PDB file of C-alpha atoms in Angstrom:
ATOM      1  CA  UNK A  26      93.513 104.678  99.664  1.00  0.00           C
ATOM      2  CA  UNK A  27      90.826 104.223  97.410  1.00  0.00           C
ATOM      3  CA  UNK A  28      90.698 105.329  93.663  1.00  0.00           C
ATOM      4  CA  UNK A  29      89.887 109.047  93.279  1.00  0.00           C
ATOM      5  CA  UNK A  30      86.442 108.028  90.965  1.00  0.00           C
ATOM      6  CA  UNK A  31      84.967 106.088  94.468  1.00  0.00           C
ATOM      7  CA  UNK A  32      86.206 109.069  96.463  1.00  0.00           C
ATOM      8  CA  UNK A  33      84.093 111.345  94.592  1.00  0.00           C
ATOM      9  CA  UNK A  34      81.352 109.100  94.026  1.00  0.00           C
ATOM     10  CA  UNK A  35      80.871 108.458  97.745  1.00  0.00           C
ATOM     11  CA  UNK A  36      81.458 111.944  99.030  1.00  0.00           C
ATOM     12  CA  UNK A  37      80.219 114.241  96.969  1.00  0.00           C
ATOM     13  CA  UNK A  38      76.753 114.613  98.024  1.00  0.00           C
ATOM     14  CA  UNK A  39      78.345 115.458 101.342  1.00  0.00           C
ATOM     15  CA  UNK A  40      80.811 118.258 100.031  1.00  0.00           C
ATOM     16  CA  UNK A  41      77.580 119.375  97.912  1.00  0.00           C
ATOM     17  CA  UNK A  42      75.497 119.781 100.870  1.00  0.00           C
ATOM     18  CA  UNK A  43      78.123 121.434 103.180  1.00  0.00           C
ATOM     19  CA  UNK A  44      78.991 123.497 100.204  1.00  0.00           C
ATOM     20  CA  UNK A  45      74.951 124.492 100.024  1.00  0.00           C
ATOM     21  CA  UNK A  46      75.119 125.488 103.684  1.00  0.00           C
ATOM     22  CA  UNK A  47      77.673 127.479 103.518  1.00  0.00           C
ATOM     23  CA  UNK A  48      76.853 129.519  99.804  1.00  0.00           C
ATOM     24  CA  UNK A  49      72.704 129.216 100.109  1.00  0.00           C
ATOM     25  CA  UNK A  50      73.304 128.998  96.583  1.00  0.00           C
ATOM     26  CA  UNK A  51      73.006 125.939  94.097  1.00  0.00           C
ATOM     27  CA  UNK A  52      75.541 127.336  91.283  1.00  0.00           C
ATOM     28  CA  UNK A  53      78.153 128.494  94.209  1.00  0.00           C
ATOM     29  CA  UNK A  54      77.544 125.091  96.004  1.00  0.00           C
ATOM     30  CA  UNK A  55      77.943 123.123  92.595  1.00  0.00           C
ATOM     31  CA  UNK A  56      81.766 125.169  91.867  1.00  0.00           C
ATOM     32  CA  UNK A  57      82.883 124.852  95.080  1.00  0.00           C
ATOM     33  CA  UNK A  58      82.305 121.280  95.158  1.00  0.00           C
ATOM     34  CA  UNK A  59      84.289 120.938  91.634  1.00  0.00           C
ATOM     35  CA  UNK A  60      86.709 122.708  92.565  1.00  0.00           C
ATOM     36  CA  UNK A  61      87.141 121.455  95.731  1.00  0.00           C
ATOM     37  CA  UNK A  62      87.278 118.129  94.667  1.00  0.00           C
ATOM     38  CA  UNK A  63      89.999 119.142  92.066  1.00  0.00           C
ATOM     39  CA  UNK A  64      92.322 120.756  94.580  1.00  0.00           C
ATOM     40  CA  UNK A  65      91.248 117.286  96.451  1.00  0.00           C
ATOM     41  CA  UNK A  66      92.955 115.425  93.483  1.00  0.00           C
ATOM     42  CA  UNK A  67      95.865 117.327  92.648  1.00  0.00           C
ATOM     43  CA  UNK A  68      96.520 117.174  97.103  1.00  0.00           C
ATOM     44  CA  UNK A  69      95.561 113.745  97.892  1.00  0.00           C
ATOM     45  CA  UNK A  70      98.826 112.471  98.249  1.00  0.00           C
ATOM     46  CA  UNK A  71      99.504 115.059 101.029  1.00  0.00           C
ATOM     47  CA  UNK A  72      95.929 113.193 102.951  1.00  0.00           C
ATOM     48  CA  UNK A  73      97.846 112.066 106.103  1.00  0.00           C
ATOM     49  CA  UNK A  74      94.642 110.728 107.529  1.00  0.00           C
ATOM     50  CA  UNK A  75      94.713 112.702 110.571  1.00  0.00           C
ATOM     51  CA  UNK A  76      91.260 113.197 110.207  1.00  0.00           C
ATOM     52  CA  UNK A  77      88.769 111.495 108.372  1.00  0.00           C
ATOM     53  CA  UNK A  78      88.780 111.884 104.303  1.00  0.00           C
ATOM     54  CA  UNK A  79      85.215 113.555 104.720  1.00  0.00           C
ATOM     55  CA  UNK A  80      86.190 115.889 107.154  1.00  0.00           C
ATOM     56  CA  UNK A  81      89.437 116.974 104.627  1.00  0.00           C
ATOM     57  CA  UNK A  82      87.610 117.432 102.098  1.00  0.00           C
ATOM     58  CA  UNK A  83      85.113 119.519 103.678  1.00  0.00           C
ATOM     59  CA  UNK A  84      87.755 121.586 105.177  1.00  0.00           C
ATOM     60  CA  UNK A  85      89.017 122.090 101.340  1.00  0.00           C
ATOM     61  CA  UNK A  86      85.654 123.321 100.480  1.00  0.00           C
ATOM     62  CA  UNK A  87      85.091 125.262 103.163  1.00  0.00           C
ATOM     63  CA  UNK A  88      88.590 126.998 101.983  1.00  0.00           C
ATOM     64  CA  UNK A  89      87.622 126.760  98.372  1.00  0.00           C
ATOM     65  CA  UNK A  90      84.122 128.547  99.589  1.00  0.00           C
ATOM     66  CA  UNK A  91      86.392 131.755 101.114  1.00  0.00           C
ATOM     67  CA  UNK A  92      88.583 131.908  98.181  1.00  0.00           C
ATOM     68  CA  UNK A  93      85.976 132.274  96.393  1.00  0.00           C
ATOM     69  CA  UNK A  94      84.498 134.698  97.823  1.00  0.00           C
ATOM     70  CA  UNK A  95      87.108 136.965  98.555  1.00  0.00           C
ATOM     71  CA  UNK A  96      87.974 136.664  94.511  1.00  0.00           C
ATOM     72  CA  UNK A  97      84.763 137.896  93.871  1.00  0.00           C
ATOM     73  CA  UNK A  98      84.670 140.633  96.447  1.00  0.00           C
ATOM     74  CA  UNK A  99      88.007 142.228  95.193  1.00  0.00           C
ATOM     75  CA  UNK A 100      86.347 141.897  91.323  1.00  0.00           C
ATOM     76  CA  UNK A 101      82.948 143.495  92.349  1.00  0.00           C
ATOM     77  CA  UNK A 102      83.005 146.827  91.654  1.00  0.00           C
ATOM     78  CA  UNK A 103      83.121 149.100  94.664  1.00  0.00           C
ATOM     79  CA  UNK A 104      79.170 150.482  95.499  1.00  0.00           C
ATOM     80  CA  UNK A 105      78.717 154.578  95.607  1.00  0.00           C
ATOM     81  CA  UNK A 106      78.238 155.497  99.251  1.00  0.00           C
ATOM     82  CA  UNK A 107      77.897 158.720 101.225  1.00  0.00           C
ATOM     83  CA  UNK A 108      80.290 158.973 104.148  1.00  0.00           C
ATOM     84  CA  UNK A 109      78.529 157.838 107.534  1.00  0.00           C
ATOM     85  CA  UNK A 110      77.961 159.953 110.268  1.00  0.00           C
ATOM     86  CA  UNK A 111      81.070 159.791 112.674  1.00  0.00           C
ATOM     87  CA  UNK A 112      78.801 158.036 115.415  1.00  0.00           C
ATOM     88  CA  UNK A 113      77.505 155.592 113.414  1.00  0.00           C
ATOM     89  CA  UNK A 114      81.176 154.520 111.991  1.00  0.00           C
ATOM     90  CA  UNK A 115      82.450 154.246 115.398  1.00  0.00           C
ATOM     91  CA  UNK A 116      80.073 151.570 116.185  1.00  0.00           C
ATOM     92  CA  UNK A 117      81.034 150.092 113.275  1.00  0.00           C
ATOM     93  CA  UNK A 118      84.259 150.275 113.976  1.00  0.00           C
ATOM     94  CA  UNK A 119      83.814 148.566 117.285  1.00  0.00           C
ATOM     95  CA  UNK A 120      82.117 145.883 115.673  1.00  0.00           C
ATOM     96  CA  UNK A 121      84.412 145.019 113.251  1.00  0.00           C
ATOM     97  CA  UNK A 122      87.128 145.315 115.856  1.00  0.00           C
ATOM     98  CA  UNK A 123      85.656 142.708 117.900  1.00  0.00           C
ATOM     99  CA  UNK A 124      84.661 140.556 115.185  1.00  0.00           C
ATOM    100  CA  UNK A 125      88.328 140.531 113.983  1.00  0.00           C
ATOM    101  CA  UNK A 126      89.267 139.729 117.523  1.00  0.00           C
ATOM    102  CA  UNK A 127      86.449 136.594 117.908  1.00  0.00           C
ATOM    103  CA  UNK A 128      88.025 135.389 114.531  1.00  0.00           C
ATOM    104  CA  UNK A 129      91.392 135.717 115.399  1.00  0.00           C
ATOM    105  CA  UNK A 130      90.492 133.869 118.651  1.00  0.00           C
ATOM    106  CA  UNK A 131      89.006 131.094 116.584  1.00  0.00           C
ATOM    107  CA  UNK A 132      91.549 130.408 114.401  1.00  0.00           C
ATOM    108  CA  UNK A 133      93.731 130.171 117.379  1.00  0.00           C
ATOM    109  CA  UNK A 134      91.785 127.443 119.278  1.00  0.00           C
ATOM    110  CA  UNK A 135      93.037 124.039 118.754  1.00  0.00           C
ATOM    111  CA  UNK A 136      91.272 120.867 117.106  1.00  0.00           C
ATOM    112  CA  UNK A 137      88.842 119.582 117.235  1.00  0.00           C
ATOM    113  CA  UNK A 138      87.202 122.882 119.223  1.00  0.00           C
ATOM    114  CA  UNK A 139      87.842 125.235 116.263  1.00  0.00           C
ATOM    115  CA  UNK A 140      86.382 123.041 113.599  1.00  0.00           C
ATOM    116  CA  UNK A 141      82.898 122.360 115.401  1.00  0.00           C
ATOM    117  CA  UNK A 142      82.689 125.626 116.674  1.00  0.00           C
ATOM    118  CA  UNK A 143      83.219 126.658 112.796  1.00  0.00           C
ATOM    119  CA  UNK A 144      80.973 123.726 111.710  1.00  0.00           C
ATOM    120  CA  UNK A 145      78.048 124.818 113.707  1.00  0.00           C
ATOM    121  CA  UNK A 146      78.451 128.321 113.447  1.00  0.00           C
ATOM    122  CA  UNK A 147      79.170 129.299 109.852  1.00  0.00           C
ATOM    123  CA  UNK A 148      78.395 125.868 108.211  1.00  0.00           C
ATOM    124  CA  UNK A 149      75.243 125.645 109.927  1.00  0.00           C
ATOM    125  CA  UNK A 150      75.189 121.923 110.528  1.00  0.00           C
ATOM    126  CA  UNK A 151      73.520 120.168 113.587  1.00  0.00           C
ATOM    127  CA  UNK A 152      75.165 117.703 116.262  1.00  0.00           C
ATOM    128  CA  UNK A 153      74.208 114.669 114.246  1.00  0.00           C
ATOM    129  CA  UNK A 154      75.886 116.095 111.165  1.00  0.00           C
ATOM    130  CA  UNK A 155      78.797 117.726 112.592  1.00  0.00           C
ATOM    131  CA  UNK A 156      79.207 113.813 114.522  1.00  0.00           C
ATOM    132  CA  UNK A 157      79.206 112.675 111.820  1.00  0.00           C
ATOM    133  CA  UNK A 158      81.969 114.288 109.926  1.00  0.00           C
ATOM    134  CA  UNK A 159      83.984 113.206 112.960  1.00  0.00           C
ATOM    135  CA  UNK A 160      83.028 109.404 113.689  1.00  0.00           C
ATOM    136  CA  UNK A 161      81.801 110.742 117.537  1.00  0.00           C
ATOM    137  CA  UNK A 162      78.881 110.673 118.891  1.00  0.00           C
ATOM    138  CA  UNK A 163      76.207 114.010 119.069  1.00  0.00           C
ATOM    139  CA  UNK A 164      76.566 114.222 122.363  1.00  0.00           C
ATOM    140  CA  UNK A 165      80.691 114.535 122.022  1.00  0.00           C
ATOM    141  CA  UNK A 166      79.510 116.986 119.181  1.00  0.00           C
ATOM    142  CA  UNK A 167      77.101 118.659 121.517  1.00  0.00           C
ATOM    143  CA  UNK A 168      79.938 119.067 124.480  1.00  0.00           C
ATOM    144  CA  UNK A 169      83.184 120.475 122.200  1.00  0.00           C
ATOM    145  CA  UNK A 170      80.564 123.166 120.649  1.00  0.00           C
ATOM    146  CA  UNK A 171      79.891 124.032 124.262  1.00  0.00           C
ATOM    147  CA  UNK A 172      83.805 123.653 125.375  1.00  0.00           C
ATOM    148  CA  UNK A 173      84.978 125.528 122.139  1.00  0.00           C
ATOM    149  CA  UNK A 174      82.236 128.259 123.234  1.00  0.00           C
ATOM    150  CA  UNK A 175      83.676 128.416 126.555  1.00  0.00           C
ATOM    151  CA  UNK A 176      86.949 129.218 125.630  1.00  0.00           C
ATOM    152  CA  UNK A 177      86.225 131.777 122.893  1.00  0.00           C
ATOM    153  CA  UNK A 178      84.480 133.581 125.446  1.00  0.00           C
ATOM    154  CA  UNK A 179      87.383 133.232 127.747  1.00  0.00           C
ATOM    155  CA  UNK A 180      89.928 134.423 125.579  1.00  0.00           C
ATOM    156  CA  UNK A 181      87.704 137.037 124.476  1.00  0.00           C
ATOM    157  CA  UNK A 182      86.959 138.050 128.207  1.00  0.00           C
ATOM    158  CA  UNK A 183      90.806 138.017 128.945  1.00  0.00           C
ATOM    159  CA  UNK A 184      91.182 140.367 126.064  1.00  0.00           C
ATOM    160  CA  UNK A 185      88.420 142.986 127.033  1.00  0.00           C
ATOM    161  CA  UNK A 186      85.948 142.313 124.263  1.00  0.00           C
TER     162      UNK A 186
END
């Protein structure tokens, strides 16, 4: 394993700019990626190499980027609203239902379908970058987005959404 300093030397600019596509914003990019790369530190003994160290430590930004989030959501202070009209809540409703359902159905698909599907998706990265992050090739990157597609619809069918 190399020493932590050459770790973040050679991957940060990676974490950075999946960090960037995930916030849109610099500042949240730039303390994801620190922190991110601290959890990194404290963890690396627990790197089993299962997966490549880029692809970890994307996956602990992509965590530290939710976090996040969610830390500031519960902080924000809660925005005056009038109720909505019943019809318009049901929708909602519905939509949030099924959106719970598709990401419940993610997070139940196994590697490496759920992380490319998530990679595309949410981190907004192309074939050659998500490729990348694994060692494949686009076209592998190309066909498990498709597969991982596939069976989220599937699973979604089988449930009625």
């Amino acid at each position: 394993m190399p020493k932590f300093d050459e770790v973040y030397a050679e991957y940060f600019d990676v974490v950075y700019s999946y960090a960037l596509r995930l916030s849109h914003d610099p500042a949240l990019a730039e303390e994801v990626t620190q922190e991110a790369f601290f959890k990194a530190l404290k963890k690396i003994d627990g790197f089993r190499g299962e997966c490549q160290l880029r692809v970890w430590l994307c996956q602990i930004a992509k965590n530290t980027y939710y976090s996040l989030l969610e830390k500031r959501r519960r902080s924000a202070p809660a925005p005056e609203e009038s109720w909505p009209d019943p019809a318009a809540f049901e929708d909602r409703f519905a939509d949030r239902e099924t959106a719970l359902a598709a990401h419940r159905e993610l997070h139940a698909l196994e590697e490496p379908y759920r992380e490319v599907f998530w990679l595309r998706v949410f981190g907004e990265l192309n074939f050659g970058q998500i490729a990348g992050l694994f060692g494949k090739s686009e076209s592998w990157a190309r066909v498990t987005y498709h597969r991982a597609k596939m069976k989220l619809k599937e699973r979604l069918d089988e449930k009625g959404y």
